[in-house]
Short mmCIF file of C-alpha atoms in Angstrom, two decimals:
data_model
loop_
_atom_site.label_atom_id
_atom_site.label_comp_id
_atom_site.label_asym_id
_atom_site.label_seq_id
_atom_site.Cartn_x
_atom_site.Cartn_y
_atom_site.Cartn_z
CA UNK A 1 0.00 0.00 0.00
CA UNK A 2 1.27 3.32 -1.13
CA UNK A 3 1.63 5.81 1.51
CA UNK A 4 0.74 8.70 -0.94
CA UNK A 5 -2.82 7.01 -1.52
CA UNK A 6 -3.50 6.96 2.09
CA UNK A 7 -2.91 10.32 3.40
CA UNK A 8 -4.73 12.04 -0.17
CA UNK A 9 -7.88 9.65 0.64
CA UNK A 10 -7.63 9.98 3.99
CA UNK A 11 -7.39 14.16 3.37
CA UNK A 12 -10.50 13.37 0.97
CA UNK A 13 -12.63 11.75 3.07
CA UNK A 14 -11.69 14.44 5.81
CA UNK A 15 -12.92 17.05 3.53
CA UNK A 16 -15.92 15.55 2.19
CA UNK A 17 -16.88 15.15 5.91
CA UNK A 18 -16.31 18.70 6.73
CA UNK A 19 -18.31 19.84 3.91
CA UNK A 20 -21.29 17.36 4.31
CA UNK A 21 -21.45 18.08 8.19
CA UNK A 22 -21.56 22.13 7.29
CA UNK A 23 -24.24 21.60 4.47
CA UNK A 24 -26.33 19.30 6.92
CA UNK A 25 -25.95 21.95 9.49
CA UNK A 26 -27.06 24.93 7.52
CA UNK A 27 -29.90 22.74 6.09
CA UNK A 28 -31.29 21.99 9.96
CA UNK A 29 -30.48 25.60 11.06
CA UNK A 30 -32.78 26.44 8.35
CA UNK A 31 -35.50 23.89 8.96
CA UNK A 32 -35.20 25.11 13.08
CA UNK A 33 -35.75 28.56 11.82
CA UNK A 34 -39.13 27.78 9.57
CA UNK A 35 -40.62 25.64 12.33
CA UNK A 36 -40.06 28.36 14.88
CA UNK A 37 -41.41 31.21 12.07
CA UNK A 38 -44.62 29.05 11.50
CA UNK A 39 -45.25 27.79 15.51
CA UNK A 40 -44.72 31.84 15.79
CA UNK A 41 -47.48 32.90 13.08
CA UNK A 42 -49.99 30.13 14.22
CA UNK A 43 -49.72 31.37 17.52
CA UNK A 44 -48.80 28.04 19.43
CA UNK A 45 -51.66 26.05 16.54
CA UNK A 46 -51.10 22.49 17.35
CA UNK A 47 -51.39 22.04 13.11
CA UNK A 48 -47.83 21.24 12.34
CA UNK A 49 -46.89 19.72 9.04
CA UNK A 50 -43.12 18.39 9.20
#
């Protein structure tokens, strides 16, 4: 086993971790913020639709 192939797929996968954990975590962020805008305009409604 090459050395060179380990550390650039072990930088890769470190990477494509990084940016799937920030895109997950802007994505929920988001989600957080529209449930809390629509619980807001209903006024406490128990109608939620996820």
């Amino acid at each position: 086993m090459r050395t060179n192939n380990y550390f650039a797929a072990l930088i890769f996968f470190t990477i494509l971790s990084i940016v799937t954990s920030t895109i997950l975590n802007s994505v929920i962020l988001n989600q957080v913020a529209a449930i809390k805008d629509k619980l807001q305009n209903q006024g406490g409604d128990s109608k939620s639709r996820q």
